[in-house]
């Protein structure tokens, strides 16, 4: 497999290519496809997941706790692996909570965020003993009743919607009017309720946004979030034990994007930790990452079922597409559609990809022009049976895609 001449994607070398064939943790892709039994599938690399966590541990101050936001990839085997590598799991529904507990995550290290938590979900959270990141005044009386009914006080942190927002986030999730968190102006009132009802206050959660590749703006958000939490702590009924400063670390998906520079973030977090040691001495500083931990460790693999030429344009039709990988199709939040990194790997024994290249579009089987995995990319000339690989596919893949759309088979996920 050779890298396309242009445009250049930053992130196509985390998987090894040998003899023109992509490998996942030592397994040639053709063999892996045979082992899975059917295409399309997602494959996640244990080696890359472990390496990413280790790399972060080395880069970040030791005092920073690293959480995995499992909505990025809720495959139970992945959550199980991550639970053993990170300091906590962040869930955003009772469904995810059960997966995290099954995966062996400690209830004490799970936190539960998200707007619109239903009453039974809040009861499940209190029964499980996880930390609830409160996002609305409405949750408090429900938590108070659950605490009474179960004879254990709900553990709560307040998710704050700050009065600032952050440059550079692909998706802003704080600042201005938002459905997330409690507006900072309302937090003192909410804290008074927490105190009155005897709920177990543990801290604050701030989340500015996702998919940010600008280290300076991440640093700025962390400092502003810290200072806001410090101000709010003055009204808190108990010392802050947990200060979750969010995450938002992005990964490079598109040509020209560069990997996030961790050095300034690490230096900044070091300063935040030093301040916290003086000003909030009982607080752990937490960052919660989704795609940064898992996104680059996964590929989506589909088989080419037809090579069609329409008025001079080549279409590689595959058995996979938008229904499994909405984000690579450009329909999961992108404003202007751009190609994810895509490569081809030989699908049949004794038939390597040649040196000849052509411009081709990789599409799926759905009867909609939105079903596009690569738009006019420079690729090796492929034949029926060869494999199309979408990189940067370890996050927001299978679980974030409309798998029932058009009635094609669901895809498999494997952890290699
Ligand atoms: C979605 C989400 C995350 C994970 O976002 P990534 O961009 O995958 O890192 C973390 N925290 C909260 C509160 C979220 O909603």
CSV table of C-alpha atoms and ligand atoms in Angstrom, one decimal:
chain,number,residue,atom,x,y,z
A,1,UNK,CA,0.0,0.0,0.0
A,2,UNK,CA,1.5,3.3,-0.9
A,3,UNK,CA,0.6,6.7,0.5
A,4,UNK,CA,-1.4,9.0,-1.9
A,5,UNK,CA,0.8,11.6,-3.5
A,6,UNK,CA,-1.7,14.4,-2.5
A,7,UNK,CA,-3.4,15.5,-0.5
A,8,UNK,CA,-1.4,14.4,2.5
A,9,UNK,CA,-3.0,13.0,5.5
A,10,UNK,CA,-1.0,13.2,8.7
A,11,UNK,CA,-2.1,9.9,10.2
A,12,UNK,CA,-1.6,6.9,8.0
A,13,UNK,CA,1.6,5.4,9.4
A,14,UNK,CA,0.4,4.1,12.8
A,15,UNK,CA,-0.5,0.8,11.2
A,16,UNK,CA,2.4,-1.2,9.6
A,17,UNK,CA,2.4,-1.9,5.9
A,18,UNK,CA,4.5,-4.9,4.8
A,19,UNK,CA,4.9,-6.2,1.3
A,20,UNK,CA,2.2,-3.8,0.2
A,21,UNK,CA,-0.3,-5.2,2.7
A,22,UNK,CA,-1.6,-3.4,5.8
A,23,UNK,CA,-1.1,-5.2,9.1
A,24,UNK,CA,-3.1,-4.9,12.4
A,25,UNK,CA,-0.9,-5.9,15.4
A,26,UNK,CA,1.1,-8.3,13.2
A,27,UNK,CA,-1.8,-9.8,11.3
A,28,UNK,CA,-2.0,-9.2,7.5
A,29,UNK,CA,-5.3,-7.6,6.7
A,30,UNK,CA,-6.3,-10.4,4.4
A,31,UNK,CA,-5.9,-13.0,7.1
A,32,UNK,CA,-7.7,-10.7,9.6
A,33,UNK,CA,-10.6,-10.4,7.2
A,34,UNK,CA,-10.7,-14.2,6.9
A,35,UNK,CA,-10.6,-14.5,10.7
A,36,UNK,CA,-13.5,-12.1,11.1
A,37,UNK,CA,-15.4,-14.1,8.6
A,38,UNK,CA,-17.1,-11.2,6.8
A,39,UNK,CA,-16.5,-7.7,5.6
A,40,UNK,CA,-17.1,-4.9,6.5
A,41,UNK,CA,-15.6,-4.7,10.0
A,42,UNK,CA,-13.9,-2.4,12.4
A,43,UNK,CA,-10.6,-3.6,13.8
A,44,UNK,CA,-9.0,-1.9,16.9
A,45,UNK,CA,-5.4,-2.4,17.8
A,46,UNK,CA,-4.6,-3.3,21.4
A,47,UNK,CA,-1.0,-2.2,20.8
A,48,UNK,CA,-2.0,1.2,19.6
A,49,UNK,CA,-4.5,1.7,22.4
A,50,UNK,CA,-1.9,0.8,25.0
A,51,UNK,CA,0.7,2.9,23.3
A,52,UNK,CA,-1.5,6.0,23.3
A,53,UNK,CA,-2.3,5.8,27.0
A,54,UNK,CA,1.4,5.2,27.8
A,55,UNK,CA,2.4,8.1,25.7
A,56,UNK,CA,-0.1,10.4,27.5
A,57,UNK,CA,1.0,9.2,30.9
A,58,UNK,CA,4.6,10.0,30.0
A,59,UNK,CA,3.6,13.4,28.6
A,60,UNK,CA,1.2,14.6,31.3
A,61,UNK,CA,1.9,15.4,34.9
A,62,UNK,CA,1.6,12.3,37.1
A,63,UNK,CA,-1.0,14.0,39.2
A,64,UNK,CA,-3.5,14.3,36.3
A,65,UNK,CA,-6.1,11.6,36.2
A,66,UNK,CA,-7.0,10.3,32.8
A,67,UNK,CA,-10.5,9.3,32.1
A,68,UNK,CA,-11.9,7.5,29.0
A,69,UNK,CA,-15.2,9.0,27.6
A,70,UNK,CA,-16.6,5.7,26.4
A,71,UNK,CA,-19.2,7.2,24.0
A,72,UNK,CA,-16.2,7.5,21.5
A,73,UNK,CA,-16.1,3.7,21.4
A,74,UNK,CA,-18.4,1.6,23.6
A,75,UNK,CA,-17.4,-1.8,22.3
A,76,UNK,CA,-17.3,-3.9,25.5
A,77,UNK,CA,-13.9,-5.4,24.8
A,78,UNK,CA,-12.4,-1.9,24.2
A,79,UNK,CA,-14.0,-0.5,27.4
A,80,UNK,CA,-12.6,-3.5,29.3
A,81,UNK,CA,-9.1,-2.9,28.0
A,82,UNK,CA,-9.4,0.9,28.6
A,83,UNK,CA,-10.8,0.3,32.1
A,84,UNK,CA,-7.5,-1.4,33.0
A,85,UNK,CA,-5.4,1.4,31.5
A,86,UNK,CA,-7.0,4.7,32.6
A,87,UNK,CA,-8.1,6.1,36.0
A,88,UNK,CA,-11.8,6.3,35.3
A,89,UNK,CA,-14.6,5.8,32.7
A,90,UNK,CA,-17.0,8.6,31.8
A,91,UNK,CA,-20.5,7.4,30.8
A,92,UNK,CA,-23.3,9.3,29.3
A,93,UNK,CA,-26.3,7.0,29.7
A,94,UNK,CA,-27.3,4.1,32.0
A,95,UNK,CA,-26.7,1.8,29.1
A,96,UNK,CA,-23.1,2.9,29.0
A,97,UNK,CA,-23.0,2.6,32.8
A,98,UNK,CA,-23.9,-1.1,32.6
A,99,UNK,CA,-21.2,-1.7,30.0
A,100,UNK,CA,-18.6,0.1,32.0
A,101,UNK,CA,-19.5,-1.9,35.2
A,102,UNK,CA,-19.5,-5.2,33.2
A,103,UNK,CA,-16.1,-4.2,31.8
A,104,UNK,CA,-14.7,-4.1,35.3
A,105,UNK,CA,-14.5,-0.4,35.8
A,106,UNK,CA,-14.6,0.6,39.5
A,107,UNK,CA,-17.9,2.3,40.3
A,108,UNK,CA,-15.9,4.8,42.4
A,109,UNK,CA,-14.1,5.9,39.3
A,110,UNK,CA,-17.1,6.2,36.9
A,111,UNK,CA,-18.8,9.5,36.3
A,112,UNK,CA,-22.1,10.0,34.6
A,113,UNK,CA,-22.7,13.1,32.5
A,114,UNK,CA,-25.4,14.1,30.0
A,115,UNK,CA,-28.5,16.2,29.7
A,116,UNK,CA,-31.9,14.7,30.2
A,117,UNK,CA,-31.0,11.9,32.5
A,118,UNK,CA,-34.1,9.9,33.1
A,119,UNK,CA,-35.3,9.2,36.7
A,120,UNK,CA,-34.6,5.5,36.5
A,121,UNK,CA,-31.1,6.3,35.2
A,122,UNK,CA,-30.4,8.5,38.1
A,123,UNK,CA,-31.6,5.8,40.5
A,124,UNK,CA,-29.3,3.3,38.8
A,125,UNK,CA,-26.4,5.8,39.1
A,126,UNK,CA,-27.0,6.2,42.9
A,127,UNK,CA,-27.4,2.5,43.4
A,128,UNK,CA,-24.1,1.9,41.5
A,129,UNK,CA,-22.3,4.5,43.6
A,130,UNK,CA,-21.0,6.4,40.6
A,131,UNK,CA,-20.4,10.2,40.5
A,132,UNK,CA,-23.3,12.0,38.8
A,133,UNK,CA,-22.4,15.2,36.9
A,134,UNK,CA,-25.5,17.2,37.5
A,135,UNK,CA,-26.6,19.1,34.4
A,136,UNK,CA,-29.9,20.6,35.5
A,137,UNK,CA,-31.7,21.7,38.6
A,138,UNK,CA,-34.3,19.1,37.8
A,139,UNK,CA,-31.9,16.3,38.6
A,140,UNK,CA,-31.5,17.3,42.2
A,141,UNK,CA,-34.8,16.4,43.8
A,142,UNK,CA,-34.7,13.1,41.8
A,143,UNK,CA,-31.3,12.4,43.2
A,144,UNK,CA,-32.5,13.3,46.7
A,145,UNK,CA,-35.4,10.9,46.5
A,146,UNK,CA,-33.1,8.2,45.1
A,147,UNK,CA,-30.7,8.8,48.0
A,148,UNK,CA,-33.5,8.4,50.5
A,149,UNK,CA,-34.9,5.3,48.8
A,150,UNK,CA,-31.5,3.6,48.6
A,151,UNK,CA,-30.1,4.8,52.0
A,152,UNK,CA,-27.0,6.2,50.4
A,153,UNK,CA,-26.3,9.8,49.5
A,154,UNK,CA,-25.9,10.5,45.8
A,155,UNK,CA,-22.3,11.5,44.8
A,156,UNK,CA,-22.6,14.6,42.8
A,157,UNK,CA,-20.5,17.0,40.9
A,158,UNK,CA,-21.9,20.0,39.1
A,159,UNK,CA,-21.3,20.3,35.3
A,160,UNK,CA,-21.0,24.0,34.8
A,161,UNK,CA,-21.8,25.8,31.6
A,162,UNK,CA,-19.2,28.5,31.7
A,163,UNK,CA,-19.5,32.1,30.7
A,164,UNK,CA,-16.7,31.7,28.1
A,165,UNK,CA,-16.2,29.5,25.1
A,166,UNK,CA,-13.2,28.1,23.4
A,167,UNK,CA,-11.7,28.8,20.0
A,168,UNK,CA,-10.8,25.9,17.8
A,169,UNK,CA,-13.2,23.2,19.0
A,170,UNK,CA,-14.8,21.2,16.2
A,171,UNK,CA,-17.9,21.1,18.4
A,172,UNK,CA,-18.5,23.7,21.1
A,173,UNK,CA,-20.2,22.2,24.2
A,174,UNK,CA,-19.9,25.1,26.7
A,175,UNK,CA,-20.4,28.9,26.8
A,176,UNK,CA,-23.4,30.9,25.7
A,177,UNK,CA,-26.8,29.1,25.8
A,178,UNK,CA,-26.3,25.3,25.9
A,179,UNK,CA,-28.3,22.2,26.7
A,180,UNK,CA,-25.2,21.0,28.6
A,181,UNK,CA,-24.4,21.8,32.2
A,182,UNK,CA,-25.8,24.4,34.6
A,183,UNK,CA,-25.2,28.1,33.7
A,184,UNK,CA,-22.5,29.4,36.0
A,185,UNK,CA,-24.9,32.1,37.4
A,186,UNK,CA,-27.2,29.4,38.7
A,187,UNK,CA,-24.6,27.2,40.3
A,188,UNK,CA,-24.6,28.8,43.8
A,189,UNK,CA,-28.3,28.2,44.1
A,190,UNK,CA,-27.9,24.6,43.0
A,191,UNK,CA,-25.0,24.1,45.5
A,192,UNK,CA,-27.3,25.4,48.3
A,193,UNK,CA,-29.8,22.7,47.4
A,194,UNK,CA,-27.1,20.0,47.4
A,195,UNK,CA,-26.1,21.1,50.9
A,196,UNK,CA,-29.7,21.2,52.2
A,197,UNK,CA,-30.5,17.7,50.9
A,198,UNK,CA,-27.3,16.2,52.2
A,199,UNK,CA,-26.1,15.0,48.8
A,200,UNK,CA,-22.4,14.1,48.7
A,201,UNK,CA,-20.8,17.0,46.9
A,202,UNK,CA,-17.5,16.1,45.2
A,203,UNK,CA,-16.7,18.7,42.7
A,204,UNK,CA,-17.1,20.3,39.3
A,205,UNK,CA,-17.1,19.3,35.7
A,206,UNK,CA,-16.4,21.6,32.8
A,207,UNK,CA,-16.4,20.6,29.1
A,208,UNK,CA,-15.6,23.2,26.5
A,209,UNK,CA,-15.8,21.1,23.4
A,210,UNK,CA,-14.4,18.4,21.2
A,211,UNK,CA,-11.9,17.8,18.4
A,212,UNK,CA,-9.6,20.7,19.1
A,213,UNK,CA,-6.1,20.6,17.5
A,214,UNK,CA,-5.1,24.0,18.9
A,215,UNK,CA,-3.0,23.4,22.0
A,216,UNK,CA,-3.1,27.0,23.1
A,217,UNK,CA,-6.8,27.2,23.1
A,218,UNK,CA,-7.0,23.9,25.1
A,219,UNK,CA,-4.6,25.5,27.6
A,220,UNK,CA,-6.7,28.6,27.8
A,221,UNK,CA,-9.9,26.6,28.4
A,222,UNK,CA,-8.2,24.6,31.2
A,223,UNK,CA,-7.0,27.7,33.0
A,224,UNK,CA,-10.3,29.5,32.7
A,225,UNK,CA,-12.1,26.3,33.8
A,226,UNK,CA,-9.9,26.0,36.8
A,227,UNK,CA,-10.3,29.6,37.8
A,228,UNK,CA,-14.1,29.3,37.4
A,229,UNK,CA,-14.2,26.2,39.6
A,230,UNK,CA,-12.0,27.9,42.2
A,231,UNK,CA,-14.5,30.8,42.4
A,232,UNK,CA,-17.5,28.4,42.6
A,233,UNK,CA,-15.7,26.3,45.3
A,234,UNK,CA,-16.3,29.2,47.7
A,235,UNK,CA,-20.0,28.4,47.7
A,236,UNK,CA,-19.6,24.6,47.8
A,237,UNK,CA,-20.9,22.6,50.8
A,238,UNK,CA,-17.7,20.4,50.9
A,239,UNK,CA,-14.1,20.6,49.6
A,240,UNK,CA,-13.7,19.9,45.9
A,241,UNK,CA,-12.4,16.4,45.5
A,242,UNK,CA,-12.8,16.1,41.7
A,243,UNK,CA,-12.1,18.8,39.2
A,244,UNK,CA,-12.8,17.5,35.7
A,245,UNK,CA,-11.4,20.1,33.3
A,246,UNK,CA,-12.8,18.3,30.2
A,247,UNK,CA,-10.6,17.3,27.3
A,248,UNK,CA,-11.3,18.1,23.7
A,249,UNK,CA,-8.0,16.8,22.4
A,250,UNK,CA,-8.4,16.4,18.7
A,251,UNK,CA,-6.9,14.0,16.2
A,252,UNK,CA,-5.9,14.8,12.6
A,253,UNK,CA,-8.6,13.5,10.2
A,254,UNK,CA,-8.1,15.7,7.1
A,255,UNK,CA,-5.3,16.6,4.7
A,256,UNK,CA,-3.2,19.4,6.2
A,257,UNK,CA,-4.2,18.8,9.8
A,258,UNK,CA,-1.4,18.2,12.2
A,259,UNK,CA,-1.3,16.1,15.4
A,260,UNK,CA,-2.0,18.0,18.6
A,261,UNK,CA,1.2,19.2,20.4
A,262,UNK,CA,1.0,17.8,23.9
A,263,UNK,CA,4.1,19.7,25.3
A,264,UNK,CA,2.3,23.0,25.9
A,265,UNK,CA,-0.7,21.2,27.3
A,266,UNK,CA,1.5,19.3,29.7
A,267,UNK,CA,3.3,22.4,30.9
A,268,UNK,CA,0.0,24.1,31.4
A,269,UNK,CA,-1.5,21.2,33.3
A,270,UNK,CA,1.6,21.2,35.5
A,271,UNK,CA,0.9,24.8,36.5
A,272,UNK,CA,-2.8,24.0,37.1
A,273,UNK,CA,-1.9,21.1,39.3
A,274,UNK,CA,0.6,23.3,41.3
A,275,UNK,CA,-2.1,25.9,41.9
A,276,UNK,CA,-4.7,23.2,42.8
A,277,UNK,CA,-2.3,21.7,45.4
A,278,UNK,CA,-2.3,25.1,47.1
A,279,UNK,CA,-5.9,26.3,46.4
A,280,UNK,CA,-7.9,23.1,46.3
A,281,UNK,CA,-5.7,20.7,48.2
A,282,UNK,CA,-8.1,17.8,48.2
A,283,UNK,CA,-8.9,18.0,44.5
A,284,UNK,CA,-7.8,15.5,41.8
A,285,UNK,CA,-7.5,17.1,38.4
A,286,UNK,CA,-9.2,14.9,35.8
A,287,UNK,CA,-9.1,15.1,32.0
A,288,UNK,CA,-11.6,13.1,30.0
A,289,UNK,CA,-10.7,12.0,26.5
A,290,UNK,CA,-12.6,10.0,23.9
A,291,UNK,CA,-11.3,10.1,20.4
A,292,UNK,CA,-7.8,11.0,21.4
A,293,UNK,CA,-7.5,7.7,23.2
A,294,UNK,CA,-9.1,5.4,20.6
A,295,UNK,CA,-9.7,7.2,17.3
A,296,UNK,CA,-6.3,6.5,15.8
A,297,UNK,CA,-6.2,2.9,16.9
A,298,UNK,CA,-9.0,1.7,14.6
A,299,UNK,CA,-9.6,1.0,11.0
A,300,UNK,CA,-12.8,0.3,9.1
A,301,UNK,CA,-12.3,-2.4,6.4
A,302,UNK,CA,-14.7,-3.0,3.5
A,303,UNK,CA,-14.3,-5.2,0.4
A,304,UNK,CA,-14.6,-3.8,-3.1
A,305,UNK,CA,-17.5,-5.5,-4.8
A,306,UNK,CA,-17.4,-3.6,-8.1
A,307,UNK,CA,-15.1,-1.3,-10.0
A,308,UNK,CA,-17.4,0.9,-12.1
A,309,UNK,CA,-16.4,3.6,-14.5
A,310,UNK,CA,-19.0,6.2,-15.2
A,311,UNK,CA,-18.2,8.8,-17.9
A,312,UNK,CA,-14.5,8.5,-17.1
A,313,UNK,CA,-14.8,8.6,-13.3
A,314,UNK,CA,-13.9,5.4,-11.4
A,315,UNK,CA,-16.1,4.2,-8.5
A,316,UNK,CA,-14.9,1.5,-6.2
A,317,UNK,CA,-18.2,0.2,-4.8
A,318,UNK,CA,-17.7,-1.6,-1.5
A,319,UNK,CA,-19.8,-3.6,0.9
A,320,UNK,CA,-19.4,-1.0,3.5
A,321,UNK,CA,-20.4,2.7,3.8
A,322,UNK,CA,-22.3,5.4,5.6
A,323,UNK,CA,-24.5,3.0,7.5
A,324,UNK,CA,-21.4,1.7,9.4
A,325,UNK,CA,-19.3,4.8,9.2
A,326,UNK,CA,-21.4,7.9,9.1
A,327,UNK,CA,-18.5,10.2,10.2
A,328,UNK,CA,-16.2,9.1,7.3
A,329,UNK,CA,-19.0,9.8,4.9
A,330,UNK,CA,-18.9,13.4,6.1
A,331,UNK,CA,-22.4,13.3,7.6
A,332,UNK,CA,-21.5,13.5,11.3
A,333,UNK,CA,-21.0,17.1,12.0
A,334,UNK,CA,-18.7,18.1,9.2
A,335,UNK,CA,-19.6,21.5,7.6
A,336,UNK,CA,-17.6,20.9,4.4
A,337,UNK,CA,-17.1,17.2,3.4
A,338,UNK,CA,-13.4,16.1,3.4
A,339,UNK,CA,-11.9,12.7,2.9
A,340,UNK,CA,-10.8,10.6,5.9
A,341,UNK,CA,-7.4,8.9,5.2
A,342,UNK,CA,-8.2,5.9,3.0
A,343,UNK,CA,-5.9,3.2,1.6
A,344,UNK,CA,-6.3,0.0,-0.3
A,345,UNK,CA,-4.8,-3.4,0.7
A,346,UNK,CA,-4.8,-6.5,-1.4
A,347,UNK,CA,-7.8,-8.8,-0.8
A,348,UNK,CA,-6.8,-12.0,-2.5
A,349,UNK,CA,-3.7,-14.2,-2.2
A,350,UNK,CA,-1.2,-13.9,-4.9
A,351,UNK,CA,-2.7,-10.7,-6.2
A,352,UNK,CA,-0.8,-7.7,-4.9
A,353,UNK,CA,-1.8,-4.2,-5.7
A,354,UNK,CA,0.3,-2.9,-8.6
A,355,UNK,CA,2.2,0.3,-9.0
A,356,UNK,CA,-0.4,1.8,-11.3
A,357,UNK,CA,-2.5,4.5,-9.7
A,358,UNK,CA,-5.7,6.3,-10.6
A,359,UNK,CA,-8.2,8.7,-9.2
A,360,UNK,CA,-11.1,6.9,-7.7
A,361,UNK,CA,-14.1,7.4,-5.4
A,362,UNK,CA,-14.8,4.8,-2.8
A,363,UNK,CA,-18.6,4.4,-2.2
A,364,UNK,CA,-20.9,2.1,-0.4
A,365,UNK,CA,-24.0,0.1,-1.4
A,366,UNK,CA,-26.6,2.6,-0.2
A,367,UNK,CA,-29.0,4.2,-2.6
A,368,UNK,CA,-28.0,7.7,-1.7
A,369,UNK,CA,-25.1,10.0,-3.0
A,370,UNK,CA,-24.2,10.6,0.7
A,371,UNK,CA,-22.8,7.1,0.8
A,372,UNK,CA,-19.3,8.2,0.0
A,373,UNK,CA,-16.1,7.0,1.8
A,374,UNK,CA,-13.6,8.7,-0.4
A,375,UNK,CA,-14.2,11.4,-3.0
A,376,UNK,CA,-11.8,11.3,-6.0
A,377,UNK,CA,-8.7,10.1,-4.2
A,378,UNK,CA,-5.4,9.1,-5.7
A,379,UNK,CA,-5.3,5.3,-5.1
A,380,UNK,CA,-3.7,2.2,-6.5
A,381,UNK,CA,-5.7,0.6,-9.2
A,382,UNK,CA,-7.9,-1.9,-7.4
A,383,UNK,CA,-10.0,-4.9,-8.4
A,384,UNK,CA,-13.0,-6.6,-7.1
A,385,UNK,CA,-12.0,-8.4,-3.8
A,386,UNK,CA,-9.5,-5.9,-2.7
A,387,UNK,CA,-9.9,-4.2,0.6
A,388,UNK,CA,-10.6,-0.5,1.2
A,389,UNK,CA,-9.3,0.8,4.6
A,390,UNK,CA,-10.5,3.9,6.4
A,391,UNK,CA,-8.1,5.1,9.0
A,392,UNK,CA,-8.8,7.3,12.1
A,393,UNK,CA,-11.9,5.0,12.6
A,394,UNK,CA,-11.5,4.0,16.2
A,395,UNK,CA,-14.0,6.6,17.5
A,396,UNK,CA,-17.6,7.5,16.5
A,397,UNK,CA,-17.8,4.6,14.1
A,398,UNK,CA,-20.1,1.7,14.5
A,399,UNK,CA,-22.1,3.0,17.4
A,400,UNK,CA,-22.5,6.5,15.8
A,401,UNK,CA,-23.9,5.2,12.5
A,402,UNK,CA,-27.4,4.3,11.3
A,403,UNK,CA,-26.8,0.6,10.9
A,404,UNK,CA,-30.4,-0.2,10.0
A,405,UNK,CA,-30.6,2.3,7.2
A,406,UNK,CA,-31.4,0.4,4.0
A,407,UNK,CA,-31.4,-3.0,5.6
A,408,UNK,CA,-27.8,-4.1,4.9
A,409,UNK,CA,-25.9,-6.3,7.3
A,410,UNK,CA,-24.5,-4.9,10.5
A,411,UNK,CA,-20.7,-4.7,10.7
A,412,UNK,CA,-18.5,-6.7,13.1
A,413,UNK,CA,-16.0,-5.1,15.5
A,414,UNK,CA,-12.9,-6.9,16.7
A,415,UNK,CA,-10.2,-5.9,19.1
A,416,UNK,CA,-6.9,-7.3,17.8
B,1,LIG,C1,-18.3,13.5,23.9
B,1,LIG,C2,-17.7,13.9,25.2
B,1,LIG,C3,-16.4,13.6,25.4
B,1,LIG,C4,-15.5,12.9,24.4
B,1,LIG,O1,-15.2,13.7,23.3
B,1,LIG,P1,-14.0,13.4,22.3
B,1,LIG,O2,-14.1,14.5,21.3
B,1,LIG,O3,-14.3,12.0,21.8
B,1,LIG,O4,-12.8,13.4,23.2
B,1,LIG,C5,-15.8,13.9,26.7
B,1,LIG,N1,-16.6,14.5,27.6
B,1,LIG,C6,-17.9,14.8,27.4
B,1,LIG,C7,-18.7,15.5,28.4
B,1,LIG,C8,-18.5,14.5,26.1
B,1,LIG,O5,-19.8,14.9,25.9
